[in-house]
Amino acid sequence: MSVEDVYAQFYRIVRLGQLTLSDGGGPLGFDISLAIEIDWVLTNYSCDAIIETGCHLGDSSEYFARCYSHLQVRACDISPVSVQICNHRLSGLSNIDITCSDSREWLRGMVERFSLPFIFLDAHWRSESPLREELACIDRGVICIHDFDIEHDRFDYDLYNGRRCDAHFLADSAIDKSRCFVNNPQADYPLPCLQIGRRSGRAFVAAGVEPGILSNCPYLRAL
Ligand SMILES: C[S@@+](CC[C@H](N)C(=O)[O-])C[C@H]1O[C@@H](n2cnc3c(N)ncnc32)[C@H](O)[C@@H]1O
């Protein structure tokens, strides 16, 4: 899509997540810079699907489905209430399917259905996260880990059982560092970010595919 397409869809999405999320909700934590990074990845890798773990109230899911209406979008959440709300909210969109499941049971089978999915890992709640097990499920895809520590004051991150979601976490998960990139706060984005509250760092991982493409992304830097 073009930057104009991203812009046109992004600010049309209701920030339902404001009911519960510390960043006030909105697609991708209301950080349009992340939307631009993802658009670059989807285009340059020619991804054939979008998979999201932890869709909560569907702010990012709706954005994905509307902006990428030519792609299949699949999402899960462990909370039956969240999934009920998402299904109601997204009932008019034919390219999205939401499943009530623990991502650890759902993700592997979903990844296997597509040639090269983009996978947004955002399933966590308070200090608990299935991230390590999720990473072990993915043998092919371009992954984005939300709430990752990029060691920058403006970008927050999560702690799981007291441990930072950071480079050491990935190393312990047997992820090859040469395949990992993080958002670059110095990058020149084509649109301003209007999130004045919490922003989250993110890591992108090329799993089973050429990481050289990610290394050329103007919005990312090596981990
Ligand atoms: C931070 S919210 C996700 C926000 C959402 N991605 C968005 O952009 O609006 C985290 C969600 O992960 C879900 N979750 C936590 N553990 C999970 C698990 N093991 N499997 C699936 N979902 C999980 C929670 O129920 C919660 O709705």
PDB file of C-alpha atoms and ligand atoms in Angstrom:
ATOM      1  CA  MET A   1       0.000   0.000   0.000  1.00  0.00           C
ATOM      2  CA  SER A   2       1.076   3.625  -0.226  1.00  0.00           C
ATOM      3  CA  VAL A   3       1.739   5.848   2.781  1.00  0.00           C
ATOM      4  CA  GLU A   4      -1.528   7.625   1.885  1.00  0.00           C
ATOM      5  CA  ASP A   5      -3.425   4.307   2.171  1.00  0.00           C
ATOM      6  CA  VAL A   6      -1.908   3.665   5.611  1.00  0.00           C
ATOM      7  CA  TYR A   7      -2.841   7.188   6.717  1.00  0.00           C
ATOM      8  CA  ALA A   8      -6.367   6.922   5.314  1.00  0.00           C
ATOM      9  CA  GLN A   9      -7.153   3.735   7.265  1.00  0.00           C
ATOM     10  CA  PHE A  10      -5.155   4.238  10.450  1.00  0.00           C
ATOM     11  CA  TYR A  11      -7.049   7.208  11.881  1.00  0.00           C
ATOM     12  CA  ARG A  12     -10.444   5.774  10.994  1.00  0.00           C
ATOM     13  CA  ILE A  13     -10.106   2.962  13.515  1.00  0.00           C
ATOM     14  CA  VAL A  14     -11.944   3.389  16.836  1.00  0.00           C
ATOM     15  CA  ARG A  15      -9.623   3.217  19.859  1.00  0.00           C
ATOM     16  CA  LEU A  16     -11.732   0.670  21.729  1.00  0.00           C
ATOM     17  CA  GLY A  17      -8.661  -0.530  23.612  1.00  0.00           C
ATOM     18  CA  GLN A  18      -8.686   2.725  25.585  1.00  0.00           C
ATOM     19  CA  LEU A  19     -11.005   0.904  27.975  1.00  0.00           C
ATOM     20  CA  THR A  20      -8.130  -1.219  29.245  1.00  0.00           C
ATOM     21  CA  LEU A  21      -4.742  -0.543  27.617  1.00  0.00           C
ATOM     22  CA  SER A  22      -2.040   1.723  29.076  1.00  0.00           C
ATOM     23  CA  ASP A  23      -1.327   3.313  25.685  1.00  0.00           C
ATOM     24  CA  GLY A  24      -4.963   4.384  25.261  1.00  0.00           C
ATOM     25  CA  GLY A  25      -5.645   1.780  22.575  1.00  0.00           C
ATOM     26  CA  GLY A  26      -5.850   2.310  18.845  1.00  0.00           C
ATOM     27  CA  PRO A  27      -4.286   0.288  16.036  1.00  0.00           C
ATOM     28  CA  LEU A  28      -0.717  -0.770  16.814  1.00  0.00           C
ATOM     29  CA  GLY A  29      -0.670   1.178  20.060  1.00  0.00           C
ATOM     30  CA  PHE A  30      -1.743   4.272  18.080  1.00  0.00           C
ATOM     31  CA  ASP A  31       1.797   4.502  16.679  1.00  0.00           C
ATOM     32  CA  ILE A  32       1.561   5.156  12.936  1.00  0.00           C
ATOM     33  CA  SER A  33       5.333   4.725  12.627  1.00  0.00           C
ATOM     34  CA  LEU A  34       4.791   1.045  13.377  1.00  0.00           C
ATOM     35  CA  ALA A  35       2.096   0.930  10.678  1.00  0.00           C
ATOM     36  CA  ILE A  36       4.618   2.354   8.208  1.00  0.00           C
ATOM     37  CA  GLU A  37       7.236  -0.228   9.220  1.00  0.00           C
ATOM     38  CA  ILE A  38       4.728  -3.056   8.806  1.00  0.00           C
ATOM     39  CA  ASP A  39       3.592  -1.747   5.436  1.00  0.00           C
ATOM     40  CA  TRP A  40       7.212  -1.742   4.269  1.00  0.00           C
ATOM     41  CA  VAL A  41       7.648  -5.346   5.444  1.00  0.00           C
ATOM     42  CA  LEU A  42       4.405  -6.598   3.875  1.00  0.00           C
ATOM     43  CA  THR A  43       5.313  -5.000   0.551  1.00  0.00           C
ATOM     44  CA  ASN A  44       8.964  -5.929   0.374  1.00  0.00           C
ATOM     45  CA  TYR A  45       8.495  -9.550   1.477  1.00  0.00           C
ATOM     46  CA  SER A  46       5.221  -9.977  -0.462  1.00  0.00           C
ATOM     47  CA  CYS A  47       3.617 -11.550   2.610  1.00  0.00           C
ATOM     48  CA  ASP A  48       0.486 -13.571   1.874  1.00  0.00           C
ATOM     49  CA  ALA A  49      -1.298 -13.250   5.245  1.00  0.00           C
ATOM     50  CA  ILE A  50      -1.336 -11.373   8.534  1.00  0.00           C
ATOM     51  CA  ILE A  51      -1.459 -13.287  11.815  1.00  0.00           C
ATOM     52  CA  GLU A  52      -1.951 -11.579  15.179  1.00  0.00           C
ATOM     53  CA  THR A  53      -1.743 -13.174  18.611  1.00  0.00           C
ATOM     54  CA  GLY A  54      -3.571 -11.342  21.386  1.00  0.00           C
ATOM     55  CA  CYS A  55      -6.106  -9.269  19.440  1.00  0.00           C
ATOM     56  CA  HIS A  56      -7.822  -7.934  22.591  1.00  0.00           C
ATOM     57  CA  LEU A  57     -10.723  -5.679  21.432  1.00  0.00           C
ATOM     58  CA  GLY A  58      -9.673  -5.717  17.777  1.00  0.00           C
ATOM     59  CA  ASP A  59      -8.134  -2.258  17.203  1.00  0.00           C
ATOM     60  CA  SER A  60      -5.131  -3.607  15.265  1.00  0.00           C
ATOM     61  CA  SER A  61      -7.121  -6.483  13.752  1.00  0.00           C
ATOM     62  CA  GLU A  62      -9.627  -4.071  12.233  1.00  0.00           C
ATOM     63  CA  TYR A  63      -6.834  -1.895  10.879  1.00  0.00           C
ATOM     64  CA  PHE A  64      -5.107  -4.919   9.290  1.00  0.00           C
ATOM     65  CA  ALA A  65      -8.316  -6.203   7.725  1.00  0.00           C
ATOM     66  CA  ARG A  66      -9.370  -2.820   6.327  1.00  0.00           C
ATOM     67  CA  CYS A  67      -5.966  -1.653   5.096  1.00  0.00           C
ATOM     68  CA  TYR A  68      -5.007  -5.039   3.602  1.00  0.00           C
ATOM     69  CA  SER A  69      -8.334  -6.215   2.236  1.00  0.00           C
ATOM     70  CA  HIS A  70      -6.466  -8.348  -0.360  1.00  0.00           C
ATOM     71  CA  LEU A  71      -4.846 -10.423   2.430  1.00  0.00           C
ATOM     72  CA  GLN A  72      -6.295 -12.970   4.838  1.00  0.00           C
ATOM     73  CA  VAL A  73      -6.053 -11.856   8.475  1.00  0.00           C
ATOM     74  CA  ARG A  74      -6.138 -14.378  11.313  1.00  0.00           C
ATOM     75  CA  ALA A  75      -6.089 -13.502  14.998  1.00  0.00           C
ATOM     76  CA  CYS A  76      -6.591 -15.159  18.364  1.00  0.00           C
ATOM     77  CA  ASP A  77      -7.171 -14.170  21.951  1.00  0.00           C
ATOM     78  CA  ILE A  78      -7.393 -16.270  25.076  1.00  0.00           C
ATOM     79  CA  SER A  79     -10.284 -14.208  26.459  1.00  0.00           C
ATOM     80  CA  PRO A  80     -13.769 -15.347  25.331  1.00  0.00           C
ATOM     81  CA  VAL A  81     -15.188 -11.871  26.050  1.00  0.00           C
ATOM     82  CA  SER A  82     -12.562 -10.192  23.860  1.00  0.00           C
ATOM     83  CA  VAL A  83     -13.240 -12.606  21.008  1.00  0.00           C
ATOM     84  CA  GLN A  84     -16.986 -12.061  21.306  1.00  0.00           C
ATOM     85  CA  ILE A  85     -16.461  -8.284  21.051  1.00  0.00           C
ATOM     86  CA  CYS A  86     -14.051  -8.679  18.106  1.00  0.00           C
ATOM     87  CA  ASN A  87     -16.432 -10.948  16.219  1.00  0.00           C
ATOM     88  CA  HIS A  88     -19.252  -8.453  16.665  1.00  0.00           C
ATOM     89  CA  ARG A  89     -17.032  -5.531  15.704  1.00  0.00           C
ATOM     90  CA  LEU A  90     -15.538  -7.212  12.623  1.00  0.00           C
ATOM     91  CA  SER A  91     -18.604  -9.086  11.358  1.00  0.00           C
ATOM     92  CA  GLY A  92     -18.776  -6.963   8.179  1.00  0.00           C
ATOM     93  CA  LEU A  93     -15.252  -7.843   7.054  1.00  0.00           C
ATOM     94  CA  SER A  94     -14.886 -11.046   5.034  1.00  0.00           C
ATOM     95  CA  ASN A  95     -11.078 -11.408   5.124  1.00  0.00           C
ATOM     96  CA  ILE A  96     -10.678 -11.804   8.885  1.00  0.00           C
ATOM     97  CA  ASP A  97     -11.226 -14.683  11.269  1.00  0.00           C
ATOM     98  CA  ILE A  98     -10.838 -14.484  15.060  1.00  0.00           C
ATOM     99  CA  THR A  99     -10.374 -17.593  17.200  1.00  0.00           C
ATOM    100  CA  CYS A 100     -10.692 -17.946  20.951  1.00  0.00           C
ATOM    101  CA  SER A 101      -7.552 -19.865  21.846  1.00  0.00           C
ATOM    102  CA  ASP A 102      -4.287 -19.811  23.722  1.00  0.00           C
ATOM    103  CA  SER A 103      -1.765 -18.724  21.087  1.00  0.00           C
ATOM    104  CA  ARG A 104       0.523 -21.603  22.126  1.00  0.00           C
ATOM    105  CA  GLU A 105      -2.046 -24.074  20.814  1.00  0.00           C
ATOM    106  CA  TRP A 106      -3.180 -22.052  17.803  1.00  0.00           C
ATOM    107  CA  LEU A 107      -0.147 -20.439  16.223  1.00  0.00           C
ATOM    108  CA  ARG A 108       1.794 -23.342  14.669  1.00  0.00           C
ATOM    109  CA  GLY A 109      -1.180 -24.648  12.701  1.00  0.00           C
ATOM    110  CA  MET A 110      -1.994 -21.133  11.508  1.00  0.00           C
ATOM    111  CA  VAL A 111       1.559 -20.360  10.323  1.00  0.00           C
ATOM    112  CA  GLU A 112       1.625 -23.634   8.325  1.00  0.00           C
ATOM    113  CA  ARG A 113      -1.381 -22.534   6.248  1.00  0.00           C
ATOM    114  CA  PHE A 114       0.455 -19.696   4.511  1.00  0.00           C
ATOM    115  CA  SER A 115       3.628 -19.373   2.417  1.00  0.00           C
ATOM    116  CA  LEU A 116       5.022 -16.291   4.104  1.00  0.00           C
ATOM    117  CA  PRO A 117       2.859 -14.701   6.796  1.00  0.00           C
ATOM    118  CA  PHE A 118       3.536 -11.491   8.678  1.00  0.00           C
ATOM    119  CA  ILE A 119       3.084 -12.355  12.360  1.00  0.00           C
ATOM    120  CA  PHE A 120       2.308  -9.701  14.987  1.00  0.00           C
ATOM    121  CA  LEU A 121       3.027 -11.105  18.466  1.00  0.00           C
ATOM    122  CA  ASP A 122       1.096  -9.105  21.054  1.00  0.00           C
ATOM    123  CA  ALA A 123      -0.364 -11.786  23.341  1.00  0.00           C
ATOM    124  CA  HIS A 124       0.452 -10.934  26.900  1.00  0.00           C
ATOM    125  CA  TRP A 125      -1.288  -9.805  30.003  1.00  0.00           C
ATOM    126  CA  ARG A 126       0.380  -8.155  32.928  1.00  0.00           C
ATOM    127  CA  SER A 127       3.550 -10.147  33.629  1.00  0.00           C
ATOM    128  CA  GLU A 128       2.562 -13.309  31.767  1.00  0.00           C
ATOM    129  CA  SER A 129       3.551 -13.943  28.145  1.00  0.00           C
ATOM    130  CA  PRO A 130       3.544 -16.944  25.814  1.00  0.00           C
ATOM    131  CA  LEU A 131       6.231 -15.246  23.670  1.00  0.00           C
ATOM    132  CA  ARG A 132       8.932 -17.885  24.083  1.00  0.00           C
ATOM    133  CA  GLU A 133       6.586 -20.692  23.095  1.00  0.00           C
ATOM    134  CA  GLU A 134       5.150 -18.602  20.237  1.00  0.00           C
ATOM    135  CA  LEU A 135       8.614 -18.042  18.753  1.00  0.00           C
ATOM    136  CA  ALA A 136       9.237 -21.780  18.842  1.00  0.00           C
ATOM    137  CA  CYS A 137       6.106 -22.305  16.695  1.00  0.00           C
ATOM    138  CA  ILE A 138       7.302 -20.185  13.763  1.00  0.00           C
ATOM    139  CA  ASP A 139       9.633 -21.667  11.173  1.00  0.00           C
ATOM    140  CA  ARG A 140       8.766 -19.305   8.325  1.00  0.00           C
ATOM    141  CA  GLY A 141       7.460 -15.742   8.464  1.00  0.00           C
ATOM    142  CA  VAL A 142       8.343 -12.164   9.264  1.00  0.00           C
ATOM    143  CA  ILE A 143       7.687 -11.563  12.949  1.00  0.00           C
ATOM    144  CA  CYS A 144       7.027  -8.341  14.850  1.00  0.00           C
ATOM    145  CA  ILE A 145       7.389  -8.534  18.649  1.00  0.00           C
ATOM    146  CA  HIS A 146       5.525  -5.639  20.274  1.00  0.00           C
ATOM    147  CA  ASP A 147       6.661  -4.062  23.581  1.00  0.00           C
ATOM    148  CA  PHE A 148      10.324  -4.912  22.995  1.00  0.00           C
ATOM    149  CA  ASP A 149      13.144  -3.040  24.768  1.00  0.00           C
ATOM    150  CA  ILE A 150      15.025  -0.992  22.153  1.00  0.00           C
ATOM    151  CA  GLU A 151      16.997   0.858  24.868  1.00  0.00           C
ATOM    152  CA  HIS A 152      15.491   4.271  24.174  1.00  0.00           C
ATOM    153  CA  ASP A 153      13.746   6.478  26.782  1.00  0.00           C
ATOM    154  CA  ARG A 154      10.714   7.228  24.624  1.00  0.00           C
ATOM    155  CA  PHE A 155       9.934   3.569  23.947  1.00  0.00           C
ATOM    156  CA  ASP A 156       8.527   1.370  26.675  1.00  0.00           C
ATOM    157  CA  TYR A 157       8.723  -2.429  26.873  1.00  0.00           C
ATOM    158  CA  ASP A 158       7.277  -5.281  28.873  1.00  0.00           C
ATOM    159  CA  LEU A 159       8.625  -7.396  31.694  1.00  0.00           C
ATOM    160  CA  TYR A 160       7.716 -11.061  31.781  1.00  0.00           C
ATOM    161  CA  ASN A 161       8.150 -12.665  35.184  1.00  0.00           C
ATOM    162  CA  GLY A 162      10.585  -9.867  35.994  1.00  0.00           C
ATOM    163  CA  ARG A 163      12.580 -10.316  32.770  1.00  0.00           C
ATOM    164  CA  ARG A 164      12.786  -7.657  30.067  1.00  0.00           C
ATOM    165  CA  CYS A 165      11.516  -8.464  26.613  1.00  0.00           C
ATOM    166  CA  ASP A 166      14.879  -7.663  24.994  1.00  0.00           C
ATOM    167  CA  ALA A 167      17.882  -8.964  23.075  1.00  0.00           C
ATOM    168  CA  HIS A 168      18.805 -11.384  25.894  1.00  0.00           C
ATOM    169  CA  PHE A 169      15.282 -12.776  25.859  1.00  0.00           C
ATOM    170  CA  LEU A 170      15.623 -13.487  22.132  1.00  0.00           C
ATOM    171  CA  ALA A 171      19.073 -15.029  22.564  1.00  0.00           C
ATOM    172  CA  ASP A 172      17.665 -17.380  25.220  1.00  0.00           C
ATOM    173  CA  SER A 173      14.928 -18.301  22.737  1.00  0.00           C
ATOM    174  CA  ALA A 174      17.618 -19.416  20.251  1.00  0.00           C
ATOM    175  CA  ILE A 175      16.792 -16.572  17.841  1.00  0.00           C
ATOM    176  CA  ASP A 176      19.815 -15.670  15.713  1.00  0.00           C
ATOM    177  CA  LYS A 177      20.684 -12.020  16.380  1.00  0.00           C
ATOM    178  CA  SER A 178      21.630 -11.434  12.727  1.00  0.00           C
ATOM    179  CA  ARG A 179      17.954 -11.960  11.858  1.00  0.00           C
ATOM    180  CA  CYS A 180      16.673  -9.312  14.317  1.00  0.00           C
ATOM    181  CA  PHE A 181      16.057  -5.610  13.782  1.00  0.00           C
ATOM    182  CA  VAL A 182      14.377  -2.946  15.910  1.00  0.00           C
ATOM    183  CA  ASN A 183      12.643   0.341  15.143  1.00  0.00           C
ATOM    184  CA  ASN A 184      15.053   3.229  14.708  1.00  0.00           C
ATOM    185  CA  PRO A 185      13.912   6.398  16.569  1.00  0.00           C
ATOM    186  CA  GLN A 186      16.246   8.460  14.335  1.00  0.00           C
ATOM    187  CA  ALA A 187      14.585   7.283  11.113  1.00  0.00           C
ATOM    188  CA  ASP A 188      12.846   9.776   8.837  1.00  0.00           C
ATOM    189  CA  TYR A 189       9.188   8.699   8.724  1.00  0.00           C
ATOM    190  CA  PRO A 190       6.825  10.152   6.109  1.00  0.00           C
ATOM    191  CA  LEU A 191       4.089  10.854   8.718  1.00  0.00           C
ATOM    192  CA  PRO A 192       4.249  12.240  12.273  1.00  0.00           C
ATOM    193  CA  CYS A 193       3.326   9.964  15.176  1.00  0.00           C
ATOM    194  CA  LEU A 194       0.384  11.442  17.126  1.00  0.00           C
ATOM    195  CA  GLN A 195       0.720   9.088  20.104  1.00  0.00           C
ATOM    196  CA  ILE A 196       1.664  11.410  22.980  1.00  0.00           C
ATOM    197  CA  GLY A 197       1.331   8.673  25.591  1.00  0.00           C
ATOM    198  CA  ARG A 198       3.067   5.338  25.882  1.00  0.00           C
ATOM    199  CA  ARG A 199       4.988   4.170  22.799  1.00  0.00           C
ATOM    200  CA  SER A 200       6.321   0.634  22.563  1.00  0.00           C
ATOM    201  CA  GLY A 201       9.560  -0.608  21.066  1.00  0.00           C
ATOM    202  CA  ARG A 202       9.346  -3.457  18.595  1.00  0.00           C
ATOM    203  CA  ALA A 203      11.619  -6.092  17.131  1.00  0.00           C
ATOM    204  CA  PHE A 204      11.294  -7.620  13.670  1.00  0.00           C
ATOM    205  CA  VAL A 205      12.642 -11.110  13.043  1.00  0.00           C
ATOM    206  CA  ALA A 206      13.092 -12.798   9.657  1.00  0.00           C
ATOM    207  CA  ALA A 207      12.322 -16.453  10.426  1.00  0.00           C
ATOM    208  CA  GLY A 208      13.254 -18.910   7.683  1.00  0.00           C
ATOM    209  CA  VAL A 209      13.540 -16.110   5.118  1.00  0.00           C
ATOM    210  CA  GLU A 210      16.251 -13.796   3.860  1.00  0.00           C
ATOM    211  CA  PRO A 211      17.049 -11.194   6.601  1.00  0.00           C
ATOM    212  CA  GLY A 212      18.839  -9.010   4.041  1.00  0.00           C
ATOM    213  CA  ILE A 213      15.514  -7.461   3.056  1.00  0.00           C
ATOM    214  CA  LEU A 214      14.880  -6.322   6.637  1.00  0.00           C
ATOM    215  CA  SER A 215      18.395  -4.911   6.841  1.00  0.00           C
ATOM    216  CA  ASN A 216      17.466  -2.550   3.984  1.00  0.00           C
ATOM    217  CA  CYS A 217      14.382  -1.179   5.717  1.00  0.00           C
ATOM    218  CA  PRO A 218      14.895   2.576   6.250  1.00  0.00           C
ATOM    219  CA  TYR A 219      12.950   2.509   9.539  1.00  0.00           C
ATOM    220  CA  LEU A 220      14.856  -0.295  11.266  1.00  0.00           C
ATOM    221  CA  ARG A 221      18.317  -0.835  12.675  1.00  0.00           C
ATOM    222  CA  ALA A 222      20.219  -3.976  13.570  1.00  0.00           C
ATOM    223  CA  LEU A 223      19.668  -5.246  17.093  1.00  0.00           C
TER     224      LEU A 223
HETATM  225  C1  LIG B   1      -1.924  -5.885  24.888  1.00  0.00           C
HETATM  226  S1  LIG B   1      -3.382  -6.771  24.540  1.00  0.00           S
HETATM  227  C2  LIG B   1      -3.304  -6.850  22.766  1.00  0.00           C
HETATM  228  C3  LIG B   1      -3.680  -5.589  22.047  1.00  0.00           C
HETATM  229  C4  LIG B   1      -4.038  -5.789  20.591  1.00  0.00           C
HETATM  230  N1  LIG B   1      -3.043  -6.546  19.884  1.00  0.00           N
HETATM  231  C5  LIG B   1      -4.234  -4.456  19.889  1.00  0.00           C
HETATM  232  O1  LIG B   1      -3.355  -4.059  19.121  1.00  0.00           O
HETATM  233  O2  LIG B   1      -5.241  -3.803  20.153  1.00  0.00           O
HETATM  234  C6  LIG B   1      -2.922  -8.413  24.955  1.00  0.00           C
HETATM  235  C7  LIG B   1      -3.998  -9.480  24.704  1.00  0.00           C
HETATM  236  O3  LIG B   1      -3.342 -10.753  24.749  1.00  0.00           O
HETATM  237  C8  LIG B   1      -4.262 -11.700  25.261  1.00  0.00           C
HETATM  238  N2  LIG B   1      -3.510 -12.894  25.704  1.00  0.00           N
HETATM  239  C9  LIG B   1      -2.764 -13.049  26.818  1.00  0.00           C
HETATM  240  N3  LIG B   1      -2.221 -14.269  26.864  1.00  0.00           N
HETATM  241  C10 LIG B   1      -2.618 -14.914  25.722  1.00  0.00           C
HETATM  242  C11 LIG B   1      -2.385 -16.200  25.181  1.00  0.00           C
HETATM  243  N4  LIG B   1      -1.598 -17.107  25.802  1.00  0.00           N
HETATM  244  N5  LIG B   1      -2.953 -16.514  23.992  1.00  0.00           N
HETATM  245  C12 LIG B   1      -3.751 -15.615  23.344  1.00  0.00           C
HETATM  246  N6  LIG B   1      -4.014 -14.384  23.823  1.00  0.00           N
HETATM  247  C13 LIG B   1      -3.458 -14.027  24.998  1.00  0.00           C
HETATM  248  C14 LIG B   1      -5.000 -10.954  26.351  1.00  0.00           C
HETATM  249  O4  LIG B   1      -6.236 -11.562  26.622  1.00  0.00           O
HETATM  250  C15 LIG B   1      -5.119  -9.539  25.750  1.00  0.00           C
HETATM  251  O5  LIG B   1      -6.364  -9.356  25.131  1.00  0.00           O
END
